[in-house]
Amino acid sequence: MKIQSIRGTHDIFGSDLKKFNKIRKQLVKIAKSFNFNEIHTPIFESTTLFSKPLGQQSDVVLKEMYTFLDRNKDSITLRPEYTTPMIRAAISNNLLNSIPCKLFGLGPMFRRERPQKGRYRQFNQINFEIFGTSDYFADVELIIIAHNFLKSIAPNLKFKLFINSLGDKENLKNYKNDLKKYFLKNIKDLSEESQKKIHSNCLRILDSKDSKDNKISLLAPKIISYLSSESLNHYENIKKTLNELNIEFIENPFLVRGLDYYCSTVFEFKTDSLGSQDTLIGGGRYDGLIKLIGGQDLPGIGWAGGVERMILLMDEISKTEKLIHFAILKDNFKSHALKAYNQLSSKNLPVFWNYKYNLKKSLSQASNENASHIVIIGDNEFEKKKYTIKNLINGSQKIADLKDLEKIINND
Ligand code: HAM
């Protein structure tokens, strides 16, 4: 019986795992330099944590959640995103007693979407969230972090930052009313999918991928004329500061994001190098969400980035680390070899015992696995209690005592 992996899931290993680890390393580094605290939350939560906050009519809630009844009939959902669990965790653990509360995390999310390149049913997200401030500088700070992070993991990648403001809840309500009226007037020219969204989720017609919808949206009312002076001021300050920092951005009045909790600033980092799944990072403000989940009435803002999409775009990581293979030519040389094996591994040098006891096979495996060195133990080395150490990158070879092996490898 050959058991297949579940559609839309994938294993991460080899060069992708190296990229994954680089992402994790850069994430921790950047989070530390901006003083964000790491948090891990459970992979499953009560379904109610997601259903209302993400929007009853959002695709994530309507079609994509992995929801099941536990044995005691509680409804449980595999987390489709990280913002709501982080808020739940901040409330549960009293982290909001000290604000601003700045958290970050990395972990798997689950959405039952149609799998394609860059879109999976289990995927990893990195997340940054700031709870407890409406200062526009928090928006800028998060954009700087996202920008620096992408530059650090993929220095050659070309990406674009798109921004928009959805105003406060009142601005958005008025805008949605007028937008609905406008789309109703033009209903016959909209795609079938968008026609269905007019009453349930008319904002999403604006970012439809159908060209018929895009044509109608071009002449639709624009959110900017609905913003209160406070919202407008917030948005203007962000743009001014990004300009001062030379962070390029494009204003996109059709950027609305897929989850219901957003208001005010929304932003996305996109690339032309990924096909249709082109958003690397998406985020925005969600004032009101913390209260909805049972906390104080605090504002919040954050972003999430898709790790698998980043991996697809990263350059191969060249191998500079050491890896020491062993060629032990006879079975009874094992204990002599073991002394070197133990000593090098105890100094944190990665060693590899191939169980082959054959020079040709050992050399060929060392070369296949890009080993940096091979320690050879033949008759001569065994008799003289020495080790031949061959540098597989430049071909040089030395005979050494046990005590000198580490120094030779590290100086190579
Ligand atoms: P989102 O736009 O749904 O936002 O997802 C953020 C990112 O996760 C996307 O831009 C994409 O890179 C990645 N992503 C989403 N779905 C998939 C998938 N099926 N396969 C691979 N990658 C995927 C959120 O989740 C919000 N919680 C972001 C946020 C944080 N807003 C405020 N704070």
Short mmCIF file of C-alpha atoms and ligand atoms in Angstrom, two decimals:
data_model
loop_
_atom_site.label_atom_id
_atom_site.label_comp_id
_atom_site.label_asym_id
_atom_site.label_seq_id
_atom_site.Cartn_x
_atom_site.Cartn_y
_atom_site.Cartn_z
CA MET A 1 0.00 0.00 0.00
CA LYS A 2 1.52 3.32 -1.10
CA ILE A 3 0.19 6.12 1.05
CA GLN A 4 0.18 9.49 -0.70
CA SER A 5 0.48 12.85 1.01
CA ILE A 6 -2.76 14.80 1.23
CA ARG A 7 -3.54 17.05 -1.74
CA GLY A 8 -2.21 20.56 -1.19
CA THR A 9 0.34 19.50 1.43
CA HIS A 10 4.07 19.12 0.86
CA ASP A 11 7.23 17.96 2.57
CA ILE A 12 10.02 20.46 3.13
CA PHE A 13 13.59 19.10 2.91
CA GLY A 14 16.92 19.52 1.11
CA SER A 15 17.53 22.95 -0.44
CA ASP A 16 14.02 24.18 0.39
CA LEU A 17 14.61 23.36 4.03
CA LYS A 18 17.82 25.39 3.93
CA LYS A 19 15.80 28.33 2.62
CA PHE A 20 13.13 27.71 5.26
CA ASN A 21 15.82 27.80 7.95
CA LYS A 22 17.28 30.98 6.52
CA ILE A 23 13.81 32.58 6.67
CA ARG A 24 13.47 31.53 10.30
CA LYS A 25 16.95 32.85 11.12
CA GLN A 26 16.34 36.24 9.47
CA LEU A 27 12.90 36.42 11.04
CA VAL A 28 14.27 35.99 14.55
CA LYS A 29 17.09 38.43 13.83
CA ILE A 30 14.84 41.16 12.52
CA ALA A 31 12.20 40.60 15.20
CA LYS A 32 14.86 40.89 17.87
CA SER A 33 16.22 44.10 16.40
CA PHE A 34 12.73 45.66 16.54
CA ASN A 35 12.05 44.10 19.94
CA PHE A 36 9.10 41.86 19.03
CA ASN A 37 8.43 38.85 21.27
CA GLU A 38 7.94 35.41 19.80
CA ILE A 39 4.78 33.45 20.51
CA HIS A 40 3.62 29.96 19.54
CA THR A 41 -0.08 29.22 19.64
CA PRO A 42 -1.95 25.93 19.14
CA ILE A 43 -2.66 24.75 15.62
CA PHE A 44 -6.34 24.30 16.44
CA GLU A 45 -8.71 26.65 18.18
CA SER A 46 -12.46 27.01 18.77
CA THR A 47 -14.22 27.64 15.46
CA THR A 48 -15.84 30.80 16.87
CA LEU A 49 -12.41 32.45 17.08
CA PHE A 50 -12.36 32.57 13.28
CA SER A 51 -15.94 32.51 12.00
CA LYS A 52 -17.07 35.99 13.04
CA PRO A 53 -13.80 37.95 12.98
CA LEU A 54 -12.73 36.79 9.53
CA GLY A 55 -16.20 37.48 8.11
CA GLN A 56 -19.07 35.04 7.61
CA GLN A 57 -19.00 35.86 3.89
CA SER A 58 -15.23 35.72 3.39
CA ASP A 59 -13.88 32.87 1.24
CA VAL A 60 -11.74 31.68 4.14
CA VAL A 61 -14.77 31.12 6.37
CA LEU A 62 -17.25 30.08 3.67
CA LYS A 63 -15.12 27.59 1.78
CA GLU A 64 -11.68 27.08 3.21
CA MET A 65 -11.69 26.23 6.91
CA TYR A 66 -10.83 22.77 8.14
CA THR A 67 -13.52 22.47 10.78
CA PHE A 68 -14.51 19.33 12.65
CA LEU A 69 -16.41 18.27 15.73
CA ASP A 70 -14.28 16.99 18.56
CA ARG A 71 -15.44 13.81 20.36
CA ASN A 72 -17.30 15.95 22.87
CA LYS A 73 -18.99 17.80 19.97
CA ASP A 74 -17.01 21.04 20.35
CA SER A 75 -16.42 22.67 16.98
CA ILE A 76 -12.71 22.99 16.30
CA THR A 77 -10.86 24.61 13.37
CA LEU A 78 -7.30 24.25 12.16
CA ARG A 79 -6.07 27.85 12.20
CA PRO A 80 -6.39 29.46 8.76
CA GLU A 81 -4.42 32.54 9.89
CA TYR A 82 -2.42 33.78 12.84
CA THR A 83 -3.78 37.21 13.80
CA THR A 84 -6.87 36.01 15.65
CA PRO A 85 -5.01 33.23 17.55
CA MET A 86 -2.32 35.74 18.55
CA ILE A 87 -4.99 38.11 19.88
CA ARG A 88 -6.68 35.23 21.71
CA ALA A 89 -3.34 34.24 23.23
CA ALA A 90 -2.51 37.84 24.20
CA ILE A 91 -5.88 38.10 25.98
CA SER A 92 -5.63 34.64 27.62
CA ASN A 93 -2.13 35.35 28.95
CA ASN A 94 -2.72 38.99 30.02
CA LEU A 95 -0.12 40.24 27.56
CA LEU A 96 -2.27 43.27 26.83
CA ASN A 97 -1.70 44.63 30.32
CA SER A 98 1.42 46.22 28.92
CA ILE A 99 0.93 48.00 25.62
CA PRO A 100 2.11 48.35 22.95
CA CYS A 101 2.35 44.59 22.75
CA LYS A 102 4.54 43.48 19.82
CA LEU A 103 4.44 39.82 18.85
CA PHE A 104 5.77 37.67 16.05
CA GLY A 105 5.50 34.03 15.07
CA LEU A 106 6.01 31.42 12.41
CA GLY A 107 3.92 28.33 11.88
CA PRO A 108 1.60 26.29 9.69
CA MET A 109 -1.83 27.53 8.59
CA PHE A 110 -4.56 25.52 6.89
CA ARG A 111 -6.93 26.57 4.11
CA ARG A 112 -8.84 24.25 1.82
CA GLU A 113 -8.06 26.20 -1.34
CA ARG A 114 -7.53 24.84 -4.86
CA PRO A 115 -3.84 23.90 -4.82
CA GLN A 116 -1.51 25.48 -7.38
CA LYS A 117 2.00 26.94 -7.50
CA GLY A 118 2.38 29.08 -4.37
CA ARG A 119 -1.00 28.01 -2.96
CA TYR A 120 -1.25 25.08 -0.59
CA ARG A 121 -3.71 23.65 1.91
CA GLN A 122 -1.07 23.57 4.61
CA PHE A 123 1.41 26.42 4.36
CA ASN A 124 3.60 28.40 6.72
CA GLN A 125 3.14 32.04 7.60
CA ILE A 126 5.32 34.51 9.41
CA ASN A 127 3.40 37.10 11.34
CA PHE A 128 4.12 40.42 13.00
CA GLU A 129 1.45 42.13 15.11
CA ILE A 130 1.34 45.31 17.20
CA PHE A 131 -1.55 45.58 19.66
CA GLY A 132 -2.53 48.76 21.45
CA THR A 133 -1.56 51.77 19.36
CA SER A 134 -3.17 53.81 16.61
CA ASP A 135 0.01 55.79 15.98
CA TYR A 136 0.66 55.87 12.23
CA PHE A 137 4.29 55.11 12.98
CA ALA A 138 3.28 51.53 13.92
CA ASP A 139 1.99 51.13 10.34
CA VAL A 140 5.27 52.52 8.99
CA GLU A 141 7.34 50.38 11.34
CA LEU A 142 5.62 47.20 10.17
CA ILE A 143 6.11 48.17 6.54
CA ILE A 144 9.82 48.80 7.21
CA ILE A 145 10.12 45.38 8.86
CA ALA A 146 8.41 43.66 5.91
CA HIS A 147 10.56 45.57 3.42
CA ASN A 148 13.84 44.82 5.26
CA PHE A 149 12.85 41.22 5.76
CA LEU A 150 12.21 40.59 2.05
CA LYS A 151 15.50 42.30 1.18
CA SER A 152 17.35 40.13 3.69
CA ILE A 153 16.08 36.80 2.40
CA ALA A 154 16.00 37.59 -1.32
CA PRO A 155 18.33 40.51 -2.12
CA ASN A 156 17.81 40.18 -5.88
CA LEU A 157 14.04 39.94 -5.77
CA LYS A 158 11.99 42.71 -7.34
CA PHE A 159 8.84 43.40 -5.37
CA LYS A 160 6.31 46.21 -5.17
CA LEU A 161 4.50 47.64 -2.16
CA PHE A 162 0.83 48.53 -2.66
CA ILE A 163 -1.07 50.55 -0.07
CA ASN A 164 -4.59 51.81 0.50
CA SER A 165 -6.74 53.12 3.34
CA LEU A 166 -10.20 51.74 4.09
CA GLY A 167 -10.95 54.50 6.62
CA ASP A 168 -12.63 53.88 9.95
CA LYS A 169 -15.65 51.58 10.43
CA GLU A 170 -18.10 54.43 9.71
CA ASN A 171 -16.25 55.54 6.54
CA LEU A 172 -16.18 51.95 5.33
CA LYS A 173 -19.89 51.42 6.04
CA ASN A 174 -20.85 54.49 4.00
CA TYR A 175 -18.50 53.49 1.22
CA LYS A 176 -19.86 49.95 1.05
CA ASN A 177 -23.44 51.31 0.81
CA ASP A 178 -22.58 53.46 -2.21
CA LEU A 179 -20.45 50.74 -3.75
CA LYS A 180 -23.31 48.27 -3.50
CA LYS A 181 -25.65 50.75 -5.22
CA TYR A 182 -23.10 51.29 -7.98
CA PHE A 183 -22.58 47.57 -8.59
CA LEU A 184 -26.35 46.95 -8.53
CA LYS A 185 -26.71 49.52 -11.29
CA ASN A 186 -24.10 47.65 -13.33
CA ILE A 187 -25.02 44.14 -12.27
CA LYS A 188 -25.49 42.75 -15.77
CA ASP A 189 -21.91 43.59 -16.73
CA LEU A 190 -20.36 41.82 -13.74
CA SER A 191 -19.11 38.23 -13.68
CA GLU A 192 -21.47 35.65 -12.20
CA GLU A 193 -19.22 35.29 -9.15
CA SER A 194 -19.24 39.04 -8.46
CA GLN A 195 -23.00 39.31 -8.97
CA LYS A 196 -23.34 36.94 -6.00
CA LYS A 197 -21.04 39.12 -3.91
CA ILE A 198 -22.98 42.40 -4.30
CA HIS A 199 -25.05 41.87 -1.17
CA SER A 200 -22.68 39.68 0.83
CA ASN A 201 -19.19 41.10 0.21
CA CYS A 202 -19.25 43.89 -2.40
CA LEU A 203 -15.76 45.15 -1.46
CA ARG A 204 -14.21 41.98 -2.88
CA ILE A 205 -15.57 42.77 -6.36
CA LEU A 206 -12.90 45.49 -6.43
CA ASP A 207 -10.04 42.99 -6.33
CA SER A 208 -11.69 40.40 -8.59
CA LYS A 209 -9.35 38.81 -11.16
CA ASP A 210 -12.07 38.93 -13.87
CA SER A 211 -11.46 41.61 -16.52
CA LYS A 212 -15.24 42.30 -16.86
CA ASP A 213 -15.37 43.18 -13.16
CA ASN A 214 -12.21 45.26 -13.38
CA LYS A 215 -13.74 47.37 -16.14
CA ILE A 216 -16.79 48.16 -13.97
CA SER A 217 -14.64 48.77 -10.88
CA LEU A 218 -12.59 51.42 -12.68
CA LEU A 219 -15.54 53.81 -12.57
CA ALA A 220 -16.79 52.78 -9.12
CA PRO A 221 -16.72 55.28 -6.22
CA LYS A 222 -13.28 55.43 -4.58
CA ILE A 223 -12.79 54.94 -0.84
CA ILE A 224 -10.48 57.95 -0.57
CA SER A 225 -13.41 60.38 -0.91
CA TYR A 226 -15.13 58.69 2.06
CA LEU A 227 -12.27 59.02 4.53
CA SER A 228 -12.76 61.20 7.61
CA SER A 229 -10.15 63.90 8.11
CA GLU A 230 -8.59 61.77 10.85
CA SER A 231 -8.29 58.71 8.57
CA LEU A 232 -7.00 60.86 5.75
CA ASN A 233 -4.40 62.43 8.01
CA HIS A 234 -3.25 58.99 9.21
CA TYR A 235 -2.90 57.82 5.61
CA GLU A 236 -1.09 60.99 4.49
CA ASN A 237 1.40 60.66 7.38
CA ILE A 238 2.23 57.11 6.35
CA LYS A 239 2.83 58.11 2.74
CA LYS A 240 4.95 61.10 3.79
CA THR A 241 7.13 58.95 6.06
CA LEU A 242 7.56 56.20 3.46
CA ASN A 243 8.68 58.88 1.00
CA GLU A 244 11.17 60.22 3.55
CA LEU A 245 12.53 56.71 3.97
CA ASN A 246 12.74 56.18 0.20
CA ILE A 247 10.47 53.15 0.43
CA GLU A 248 8.65 53.09 -2.87
CA PHE A 249 4.93 52.36 -2.85
CA ILE A 250 1.97 52.38 -5.21
CA GLU A 251 -1.44 53.54 -4.06
CA ASN A 252 -4.09 51.07 -5.11
CA PRO A 253 -7.71 52.10 -4.43
CA PHE A 254 -8.82 48.53 -5.23
CA LEU A 255 -6.70 46.94 -2.50
CA VAL A 256 -9.25 45.70 0.06
CA ARG A 257 -7.77 42.42 1.44
CA GLY A 258 -9.68 39.18 1.85
CA LEU A 259 -10.59 39.17 5.53
CA ASP A 260 -13.37 41.23 7.09
CA TYR A 261 -11.50 42.62 10.05
CA TYR A 262 -9.52 45.29 8.20
CA CYS A 263 -9.98 49.05 8.43
CA SER A 264 -7.72 52.06 7.83
CA THR A 265 -4.29 51.10 6.38
CA VAL A 266 -4.00 47.99 4.22
CA PHE A 267 -0.89 46.94 2.30
CA GLU A 268 0.57 44.14 0.22
CA PHE A 269 4.01 43.28 -1.09
CA LYS A 270 3.71 41.63 -4.50
CA THR A 271 6.08 40.27 -7.10
CA ASP A 272 5.83 39.60 -10.83
CA SER A 273 7.89 36.43 -10.47
CA LEU A 274 5.26 34.10 -9.02
CA GLY A 275 2.35 33.86 -11.47
CA SER A 276 -1.15 34.35 -10.09
CA GLN A 277 -0.25 33.75 -6.43
CA ASP A 278 1.75 36.94 -6.40
CA THR A 279 1.23 38.32 -2.88
CA LEU A 280 4.17 37.65 -0.61
CA ILE A 281 3.04 39.67 2.36
CA GLY A 282 -0.33 41.16 3.26
CA GLY A 283 -1.55 43.09 6.24
CA GLY A 284 -3.27 46.08 7.71
CA ARG A 285 -5.10 47.63 10.66
CA TYR A 286 -7.90 45.85 12.46
CA ASP A 287 -9.21 48.30 15.05
CA GLY A 288 -12.17 46.67 16.86
CA LEU A 289 -10.93 43.10 16.40
CA ILE A 290 -9.33 42.73 19.83
CA LYS A 291 -12.65 43.80 21.43
CA LEU A 292 -14.59 41.41 19.20
CA ILE A 293 -12.41 38.53 20.46
CA GLY A 294 -13.14 39.50 24.08
CA GLY A 295 -10.30 41.88 24.97
CA GLN A 296 -10.15 45.58 25.67
CA ASP A 297 -11.06 48.01 22.91
CA LEU A 298 -7.53 48.32 21.56
CA PRO A 299 -6.39 49.04 18.03
CA GLY A 300 -4.09 46.64 16.22
CA ILE A 301 -2.08 46.22 13.05
CA GLY A 302 0.05 43.49 11.54
CA TRP A 303 1.07 41.48 8.52
CA ALA A 304 1.63 37.92 7.44
CA GLY A 305 3.93 36.53 4.76
CA GLY A 306 3.76 33.19 2.98
CA VAL A 307 6.94 31.19 3.64
CA GLU A 308 6.45 28.77 0.71
CA ARG A 309 6.07 31.69 -1.71
CA MET A 310 9.29 33.21 -0.39
CA ILE A 311 11.10 29.87 -0.76
CA LEU A 312 10.06 29.76 -4.43
CA LEU A 313 11.81 33.09 -4.99
CA MET A 314 14.97 32.73 -2.97
CA ASP A 315 18.35 32.10 -4.58
CA GLU A 316 19.95 28.73 -3.88
CA ILE A 317 21.94 28.86 -0.69
CA SER A 318 25.51 28.02 -1.49
CA LYS A 319 27.13 25.46 0.67
CA THR A 320 29.86 26.92 2.79
CA GLU A 321 29.38 24.80 5.90
CA LYS A 322 31.69 21.95 6.80
CA LEU A 323 30.61 18.34 6.44
CA ILE A 324 33.08 15.60 7.28
CA HIS A 325 32.61 12.16 5.77
CA PHE A 326 34.60 9.09 6.80
CA ALA A 327 36.19 6.44 4.59
CA ILE A 328 36.98 3.48 6.85
CA LEU A 329 38.57 0.83 4.72
CA LYS A 330 38.22 -2.19 6.97
CA ASP A 331 35.72 -3.22 9.59
CA ASN A 332 38.37 -3.51 12.32
CA PHE A 333 39.45 0.15 11.83
CA LYS A 334 36.13 1.28 13.28
CA SER A 335 37.31 2.00 16.83
CA HIS A 336 40.25 4.09 15.55
CA ALA A 337 37.83 6.02 13.31
CA LEU A 338 35.38 6.43 16.17
CA LYS A 339 37.93 8.47 18.15
CA ALA A 340 38.05 11.10 15.38
CA TYR A 341 34.30 10.86 14.80
CA ASN A 342 33.62 11.54 18.48
CA GLN A 343 36.15 14.28 18.82
CA LEU A 344 34.97 16.26 15.79
CA SER A 345 31.26 15.93 16.62
CA SER A 346 31.94 17.02 20.20
CA LYS A 347 33.42 20.22 18.71
CA ASN A 348 30.17 20.76 16.76
CA LEU A 349 31.67 19.81 13.41
CA PRO A 350 29.08 17.81 11.42
CA VAL A 351 30.32 14.26 10.82
CA PHE A 352 28.81 11.50 8.68
CA TRP A 353 29.38 7.74 9.09
CA ASN A 354 28.30 5.98 5.91
CA TYR A 355 28.53 2.30 7.05
CA LYS A 356 30.24 1.38 3.77
CA TYR A 357 33.87 0.42 4.68
CA ASN A 358 35.00 0.88 1.09
CA LEU A 359 37.13 3.74 -0.28
CA LYS A 360 35.50 4.14 -3.69
CA LYS A 361 31.94 4.02 -2.35
CA SER A 362 32.82 6.40 0.49
CA LEU A 363 34.44 8.94 -1.83
CA SER A 364 31.53 8.81 -4.22
CA GLN A 365 28.96 9.33 -1.46
CA ALA A 366 31.00 12.20 0.02
CA SER A 367 31.07 13.89 -3.36
CA ASN A 368 27.32 13.33 -3.94
CA GLU A 369 26.54 14.93 -0.62
CA ASN A 370 28.91 17.86 -1.10
CA ALA A 371 31.06 16.97 1.88
CA SER A 372 33.85 19.46 2.58
CA HIS A 373 36.31 16.84 3.97
CA ILE A 374 36.81 13.13 4.17
CA VAL A 375 38.80 11.40 6.91
CA ILE A 376 40.46 8.29 5.45
CA ILE A 377 41.52 5.37 7.63
CA GLY A 378 43.45 2.66 5.78
CA ASP A 379 46.21 0.21 6.86
CA ASN A 380 48.86 2.91 7.12
CA GLU A 381 46.72 5.27 9.23
CA PHE A 382 45.57 2.40 11.44
CA GLU A 383 49.12 1.19 12.14
CA LYS A 384 50.57 4.65 12.80
CA LYS A 385 47.49 5.82 14.77
CA LYS A 386 47.07 8.75 12.37
CA TYR A 387 44.31 10.08 10.07
CA THR A 388 44.44 11.24 6.47
CA ILE A 389 42.27 14.28 6.03
CA LYS A 390 41.35 15.25 2.49
CA ASN A 391 39.86 18.61 1.61
CA LEU A 392 37.27 17.77 -1.07
CA ILE A 393 36.93 21.36 -2.24
CA ASN A 394 40.59 22.04 -3.13
CA GLY A 395 41.88 18.44 -3.20
CA SER A 396 44.68 18.99 -0.63
CA GLN A 397 45.50 16.14 1.73
CA LYS A 398 47.31 15.89 5.10
CA ILE A 399 48.22 13.17 7.55
CA ALA A 400 47.41 14.25 11.09
CA ASP A 401 47.26 13.20 14.71
CA LEU A 402 43.90 13.07 16.44
CA LYS A 403 44.59 16.27 18.38
CA ASP A 404 45.24 18.30 15.20
CA LEU A 405 42.19 17.24 13.14
CA GLU A 406 39.84 19.93 14.37
CA LYS A 407 42.35 22.73 13.80
CA ILE A 408 43.14 21.53 10.27
CA ILE A 409 39.46 21.36 9.31
CA ASN A 410 38.59 24.71 10.84
CA ASN A 411 41.55 26.45 9.20
CA ASP A 412 40.84 25.01 5.77
P1 HAM B 1 -3.62 36.70 4.01
O1 HAM B 1 -3.52 37.70 2.90
O2 HAM B 1 -4.79 35.81 4.00
O3 HAM B 1 -3.56 37.53 5.36
O4 HAM B 1 -2.31 35.82 4.02
C1 HAM B 1 -1.04 36.41 4.13
C2 HAM B 1 -0.04 35.70 3.21
O5 HAM B 1 -0.03 34.30 3.46
C3 HAM B 1 -0.37 35.81 1.73
O6 HAM B 1 0.08 37.03 1.21
C4 HAM B 1 0.42 34.64 1.16
O7 HAM B 1 1.78 34.98 1.00
C5 HAM B 1 0.28 33.60 2.27
N1 HAM B 1 -0.79 32.65 1.94
C6 HAM B 1 -2.11 32.80 2.13
N2 HAM B 1 -2.78 31.70 1.71
C7 HAM B 1 -1.85 30.84 1.26
C8 HAM B 1 -1.89 29.51 0.69
N3 HAM B 1 -3.04 28.86 0.56
N4 HAM B 1 -0.73 28.94 0.33
C9 HAM B 1 0.46 29.58 0.48
N5 HAM B 1 0.57 30.82 1.01
C10 HAM B 1 -0.57 31.44 1.39
C11 HAM B 1 -3.63 36.98 6.60
O8 HAM B 1 -3.58 35.80 6.84
C12 HAM B 1 -3.70 38.01 7.69
N6 HAM B 1 -3.80 37.31 8.98
C13 HAM B 1 -2.49 38.91 7.64
C14 HAM B 1 -2.46 39.92 8.74
C15 HAM B 1 -1.73 39.86 9.87
N7 HAM B 1 -3.20 41.01 8.80
C16 HAM B 1 -2.95 41.64 9.91
N8 HAM B 1 -2.08 40.94 10.59
#
